[in-house]
Short mmCIF file of C-alpha atoms in Angstrom, two decimals:
data_model
loop_
_atom_site.label_atom_id
_atom_site.label_comp_id
_atom_site.label_asym_id
_atom_site.label_seq_id
_atom_site.Cartn_x
_atom_site.Cartn_y
_atom_site.Cartn_z
CA MET N 708 110.04 80.69 -173.53
CA VAL N 709 108.38 84.14 -172.82
CA LYS N 710 106.21 84.21 -175.79
CA PRO N 711 103.16 86.36 -176.61
CA PRO N 712 99.72 84.56 -175.95
CA SER N 713 98.11 83.00 -178.63
CA ALA N 714 94.68 84.42 -177.67
CA PRO N 715 93.83 87.75 -175.76
CA SER N 716 92.94 87.64 -172.02
CA GLU N 717 90.57 89.79 -170.02
CA GLN N 718 93.15 90.09 -167.36
CA ASP N 719 96.01 91.30 -170.08
CA THR N 720 97.80 94.48 -168.39
CA PHE N 721 100.44 96.49 -169.08
CA CYS N 722 102.90 93.73 -167.49
CA ASP N 723 101.54 91.65 -170.26
CA TRP N 724 102.88 93.80 -172.70
CA VAL N 725 106.58 93.62 -171.12
CA LYS N 726 106.12 90.32 -170.64
CA ILE N 727 106.59 90.29 -166.56
CA ASP N 728 103.34 88.92 -165.96
CA CYS N 729 103.85 86.23 -168.49
CA ALA N 730 107.17 85.23 -167.31
CA SER N 731 105.99 85.09 -163.44
CA LYS N 732 103.02 82.97 -164.50
CA THR N 733 105.20 80.70 -166.37
CA LEU N 734 107.63 80.48 -163.55
CA LYS N 735 104.46 79.70 -161.06
CA ASN N 736 102.75 77.06 -163.18
CA GLU N 737 105.24 75.36 -164.83
CA GLY N 738 108.46 75.74 -162.76
CA PHE N 739 111.94 76.87 -163.44
CA PHE N 740 112.59 74.46 -166.22
CA GLY N 741 109.17 75.35 -167.79
CA MET N 742 111.13 78.30 -168.93
CA TYR N 743 113.40 76.45 -171.03
CA ARG N 744 110.81 74.49 -172.98
CA GLY N 745 111.81 74.27 -176.46
CA SER N 746 115.57 74.88 -175.58
CA GLY N 747 116.46 71.60 -177.27
CA VAL N 748 115.24 72.43 -180.61
CA ASN N 749 116.74 75.68 -180.62
CA LEU N 750 120.17 74.18 -179.51
CA LEU N 751 119.88 71.62 -182.41
CA LEU N 752 118.62 74.03 -185.31
CA ILE N 753 119.66 77.32 -184.53
CA THR N 754 123.26 76.76 -185.64
CA PRO N 755 122.32 75.47 -189.32
CA GLU N 756 119.78 78.38 -189.48
CA LYS N 757 121.98 81.14 -188.78
CA ALA N 758 124.70 79.34 -191.07
CA ILE N 759 122.16 79.31 -194.06
CA LYS N 760 121.00 82.90 -193.45
CA LEU N 761 124.89 84.52 -193.35
CA VAL N 762 126.26 82.37 -195.89
CA GLY N 763 123.22 82.59 -198.27
CA ASN N 764 123.29 86.46 -198.01
CA ASP N 765 126.94 86.52 -198.80
CA PHE N 766 126.52 84.22 -201.79
CA PHE N 767 123.45 86.32 -203.09
CA ARG N 768 125.50 89.71 -202.51
CA HIS N 769 128.27 87.94 -204.61
CA ILE N 770 126.43 87.04 -207.42
CA LEU N 771 124.28 90.06 -207.49
CA LYS N 772 126.92 92.76 -207.87
CA ASN N 773 126.92 95.09 -211.13
CA ASP N 774 129.81 95.37 -213.70
CA LYS N 775 131.38 97.77 -211.54
CA ASN N 776 131.58 95.45 -208.75
CA LYS N 777 128.89 97.22 -206.91
CA LEU N 778 126.08 96.19 -205.19
CA THR N 779 122.96 98.62 -205.20
CA LEU N 780 120.57 99.08 -202.46
CA PRO N 781 117.55 97.23 -204.18
CA ARG N 782 119.95 94.26 -204.77
CA GLU N 783 121.27 94.24 -201.23
CA VAL N 784 117.61 94.17 -200.28
CA LEU N 785 116.91 91.17 -202.82
CA ALA N 786 120.24 89.40 -201.43
CA GLY N 787 118.99 89.59 -197.83
CA GLY N 788 115.41 88.31 -199.07
CA GLY N 789 117.14 85.47 -200.76
CA ALA N 790 119.01 84.42 -197.68
CA GLY N 791 115.72 84.55 -195.58
CA LEU N 792 114.18 82.48 -198.07
CA PHE N 793 116.64 79.69 -197.88
CA GLN N 794 116.81 79.60 -194.14
CA ILE N 795 113.02 78.72 -193.85
CA VAL N 796 114.15 75.18 -194.39
CA ALA N 797 115.45 74.91 -191.05
CA THR N 798 113.47 77.50 -189.49
CA THR N 799 110.00 76.26 -190.16
CA PRO N 800 110.21 72.89 -188.29
CA MET N 801 112.45 74.58 -185.54
CA GLU N 802 109.51 77.15 -184.85
CA LEU N 803 106.83 74.67 -185.32
CA LEU N 804 108.42 72.16 -182.78
CA LYS N 805 109.51 74.84 -180.32
CA ILE N 806 105.98 76.59 -180.28
CA GLN N 807 104.32 73.11 -179.31
CA LEU N 808 106.67 72.41 -176.35
CA GLN N 809 106.45 76.18 -175.10
CA ASP N 810 102.68 76.31 -175.59
CA ALA N 811 101.86 72.80 -174.03
CA GLY N 812 101.75 74.18 -170.38
CA ARG N 813 99.78 77.50 -171.32
CA SER N 814 97.13 75.98 -173.40
CA ALA N 815 96.31 73.04 -170.71
CA SER N 816 95.94 75.84 -168.20
CA VAL N 817 93.62 77.68 -170.20
CA ASP N 818 91.56 74.44 -170.70
CA LYS N 819 91.44 73.77 -166.78
CA THR N 820 90.86 77.42 -166.20
CA ALA N 821 87.78 77.36 -168.69
CA GLY N 822 86.42 74.07 -167.14
CA ALA N 823 86.90 72.43 -170.41
CA GLU N 824 85.07 69.17 -170.92
CA GLY N 825 87.63 66.11 -170.76
CA ALA N 826 90.52 68.50 -170.00
CA VAL N 827 93.35 66.54 -168.59
CA LYS N 828 96.90 66.84 -167.42
CA PRO N 829 99.05 67.40 -170.54
CA GLN N 830 101.02 64.63 -171.76
CA LYS N 831 104.79 64.91 -171.50
CA LEU N 832 105.88 66.17 -175.05
CA SER N 833 109.10 65.82 -176.95
CA ALA N 834 110.23 67.42 -180.24
CA THR N 835 110.69 63.74 -181.42
CA LYS N 836 107.37 63.10 -180.48
CA ILE N 837 105.39 66.01 -182.24
CA ALA N 838 107.57 65.47 -185.24
CA LEU N 839 106.92 61.76 -185.85
CA ASP N 840 103.33 62.27 -184.99
CA LEU N 841 103.11 65.02 -187.58
CA PHE N 842 104.97 63.10 -190.26
CA ARG N 843 102.73 60.28 -189.82
CA GLU N 844 99.67 62.39 -190.04
CA LYS N 845 100.65 64.79 -192.82
CA GLY N 846 103.90 63.42 -194.28
CA ILE N 847 106.69 65.63 -194.65
CA LEU N 848 104.34 68.63 -194.92
CA GLY N 849 103.20 68.16 -191.71
CA ILE N 850 106.48 69.74 -190.14
CA TYR N 851 106.37 72.51 -192.49
CA LYS N 852 102.89 73.79 -191.11
CA GLY N 853 102.93 77.83 -191.28
CA PHE N 854 105.92 77.77 -193.68
CA ARG N 855 104.27 80.70 -195.61
CA ALA N 856 103.94 82.92 -192.72
CA THR N 857 107.36 81.84 -191.41
CA MET N 858 108.60 82.97 -195.08
CA LEU N 859 106.75 86.27 -194.62
CA ARG N 860 108.61 86.80 -191.43
CA ASP N 861 112.13 85.80 -192.41
CA VAL N 862 112.34 87.13 -195.79
CA THR N 863 111.07 90.51 -194.57
CA PHE N 864 113.57 90.50 -191.66
CA SER N 865 116.74 89.45 -193.83
CA ALA N 866 115.59 91.94 -196.40
CA MET N 867 115.74 94.86 -193.77
CA TYR N 868 118.40 93.48 -191.58
CA PHE N 869 121.48 92.56 -194.10
CA PRO N 870 121.46 95.86 -196.01
CA LEU N 871 121.10 98.03 -192.64
CA PHE N 872 123.84 95.80 -190.97
CA ALA N 873 126.07 96.44 -194.26
CA HIS N 874 125.70 100.40 -194.26
CA LEU N 875 126.51 100.37 -190.56
CA ASN N 876 129.40 98.24 -190.41
CA ALA N 877 130.82 100.25 -193.34
CA MET N 878 131.06 103.27 -191.24
CA GLY N 879 133.26 101.78 -188.43
CA LYS N 880 136.96 101.66 -188.07
CA ARG N 881 138.90 99.34 -189.93
CA ARG N 882 141.05 96.33 -188.53
CA GLU N 883 144.74 97.11 -189.16
CA GLY N 884 145.77 95.71 -192.51
CA SER N 885 142.07 94.81 -193.49
CA ASP N 886 139.06 96.33 -195.35
CA GLN N 887 137.05 94.62 -192.58
CA ALA N 888 135.63 96.66 -189.29
CA VAL N 889 136.70 96.26 -185.99
CA PHE N 890 134.94 93.34 -184.01
CA TYR N 891 133.09 95.53 -181.39
CA HIS N 892 131.65 97.58 -184.50
CA SER N 893 130.57 94.80 -186.26
CA PHE N 894 128.79 93.71 -182.92
CA ILE N 895 127.24 97.14 -182.45
CA SER N 896 125.93 97.23 -186.02
CA GLY N 897 124.50 93.60 -185.63
CA LEU N 898 122.88 94.71 -182.54
CA SER N 899 121.47 97.76 -183.97
CA ALA N 900 120.36 96.40 -187.35
CA GLY N 901 118.90 93.29 -185.32
CA CYS N 902 116.92 95.61 -182.90
CA VAL N 903 115.30 97.44 -185.88
CA ALA N 904 114.45 94.35 -188.12
CA SER N 905 113.04 92.31 -185.04
CA PHE N 906 110.76 95.04 -184.22
CA SER N 907 109.58 95.61 -187.22
CA VAL N 908 108.43 92.10 -187.98
CA THR N 909 106.86 91.54 -184.96
CA PRO N 910 103.17 91.68 -186.48
CA PHE N 911 104.45 88.79 -188.88
CA ASP N 912 105.97 86.73 -185.79
CA VAL N 913 102.66 87.02 -183.93
CA VAL N 914 100.66 85.61 -186.90
CA LYS N 915 103.03 82.84 -187.57
CA THR N 916 103.11 82.07 -183.97
CA ARG N 917 99.32 81.97 -183.81
CA LEU N 918 98.89 79.79 -187.09
CA GLN N 919 101.93 77.22 -185.88
CA THR N 920 99.99 76.66 -182.57
CA LEU N 921 98.62 73.16 -182.79
CA HIS N 922 96.27 72.86 -179.72
CA LYS N 923 94.02 75.61 -179.16
CA GLY N 924 93.06 76.08 -175.47
CA ALA N 925 89.17 76.21 -174.63
CA GLY N 926 87.47 79.41 -176.41
CA GLU N 927 90.75 80.42 -178.22
CA GLN N 928 90.32 81.37 -181.81
CA SER N 929 91.25 79.41 -184.79
CA TYR N 930 92.76 80.86 -188.10
CA ASN N 931 92.13 79.93 -191.86
CA GLY N 932 95.34 81.33 -193.20
CA ILE N 933 97.49 84.55 -192.91
CA VAL N 934 95.09 86.82 -194.21
CA ASP N 935 92.25 85.57 -191.76
CA CYS N 936 94.59 85.82 -188.79
CA PHE N 937 95.73 89.50 -189.71
CA ARG N 938 91.78 90.12 -189.96
CA LYS N 939 90.68 88.56 -186.91
CA VAL N 940 93.60 89.59 -184.42
CA TYR N 941 92.91 93.30 -185.50
CA MET N 942 89.11 93.22 -185.18
CA LEU N 943 89.24 91.12 -181.78
CA GLU N 944 92.22 92.82 -180.11
CA GLY N 945 93.07 95.66 -181.98
CA PRO N 946 96.50 97.00 -183.59
CA LYS N 947 98.44 96.84 -180.15
CA ALA N 948 98.21 92.76 -180.24
CA PHE N 949 100.31 92.69 -183.25
CA PHE N 950 103.26 93.94 -181.00
CA LYS N 951 102.61 91.66 -178.42
CA GLY N 952 106.40 90.12 -177.57
CA ALA N 953 108.02 92.91 -179.37
CA PHE N 954 110.53 93.59 -176.31
CA CYS N 955 111.31 90.26 -175.73
CA ARG N 956 112.05 89.73 -179.50
CA VAL N 957 114.48 92.79 -179.42
CA LEU N 958 116.03 91.52 -176.33
CA VAL N 959 116.75 87.91 -177.95
CA ILE N 960 117.43 88.91 -181.66
CA ALA N 961 119.54 91.72 -181.38
CA PRO N 962 122.43 90.45 -179.40
CA LEU N 963 122.12 87.08 -181.11
CA PHE N 964 122.83 88.76 -184.48
CA GLY N 965 125.30 91.17 -182.89
CA ILE N 966 127.26 88.01 -181.74
CA ALA N 967 126.48 86.08 -184.95
CA GLN N 968 128.12 88.81 -187.18
CA THR N 969 131.13 89.42 -184.81
CA VAL N 970 131.81 85.53 -184.87
CA TYR N 971 131.29 85.38 -188.67
CA TYR N 972 133.31 88.44 -189.46
CA LEU N 973 135.96 87.22 -187.27
CA GLY N 974 136.31 83.91 -188.77
CA ILE N 975 136.32 81.94 -185.65
CA ALA N 976 134.92 78.87 -187.38
CA GLU N 977 137.56 78.73 -189.90
CA ARG N 978 140.31 79.31 -187.23
CA LEU N 979 138.66 76.30 -185.05
CA LEU N 980 138.64 74.02 -188.26
CA ALA N 981 142.25 74.95 -189.09
CA ALA N 982 143.28 73.97 -185.23
CA VAL N 983 141.85 70.62 -185.97
CA GLY N 984 143.72 70.27 -189.09
CA TYR N 985 140.74 71.00 -191.63
CA GLU N 986 142.06 73.17 -194.58
CA THR N 987 139.40 75.90 -195.23
CA GLN N 988 141.08 77.27 -198.31
#
């Protein structure tokens, strides 16, 4: 829930940078459950998103091998980027809906503080209501608002993450009777690669978040696309603004990918399917 703000504040401090201030204000203004806005969307779509990413990377790595059954670094990057491109089918609507739910209390607070004319207590929102409203107004493209910015972030992330993970994972101790790394090394490799990649693409995430924020508070900037957003953020807030939320992104993304890679490499899903009688071979 602790997200970078959509617009700069005159009261921004170092605490905002590490998000202590953001967390405390969210807890104070919206209560404990306000910290978990958008969690339902995450729970619903995070699994298919990660499945598409991990399986997509393996698929592209397989088909991009050369005649010697080897994968060069440029092809590893291409495979990772391809996986990131495929995942935006699930990621874009997930991020769009999650952002609206998480931002509802903040934008209403901005309106109230600014004394915006007609500012009222925000309606209770749900992911279903937001999705249906967008679909009625703009069709299927409505729930894919910001897909270009999402693609920029996710393709870049995956192009960095997967080659780095593969090389780190290849350095580790092998499991007995297998060419795969022991589970704890896969976890550490996923954690490390996730740290580097998530921090590196934070500027793209900041731009994506601002473009996907549908309701702007009183006095907040509007943006006409990716280039315009980059330009305005840089001119009005400076280069540091592109790394708002970087610390929190690393805290979330790094362990998430460490765990996901460990589960994927251990074949836990296959074992669970086999336990209920589903043949995976």
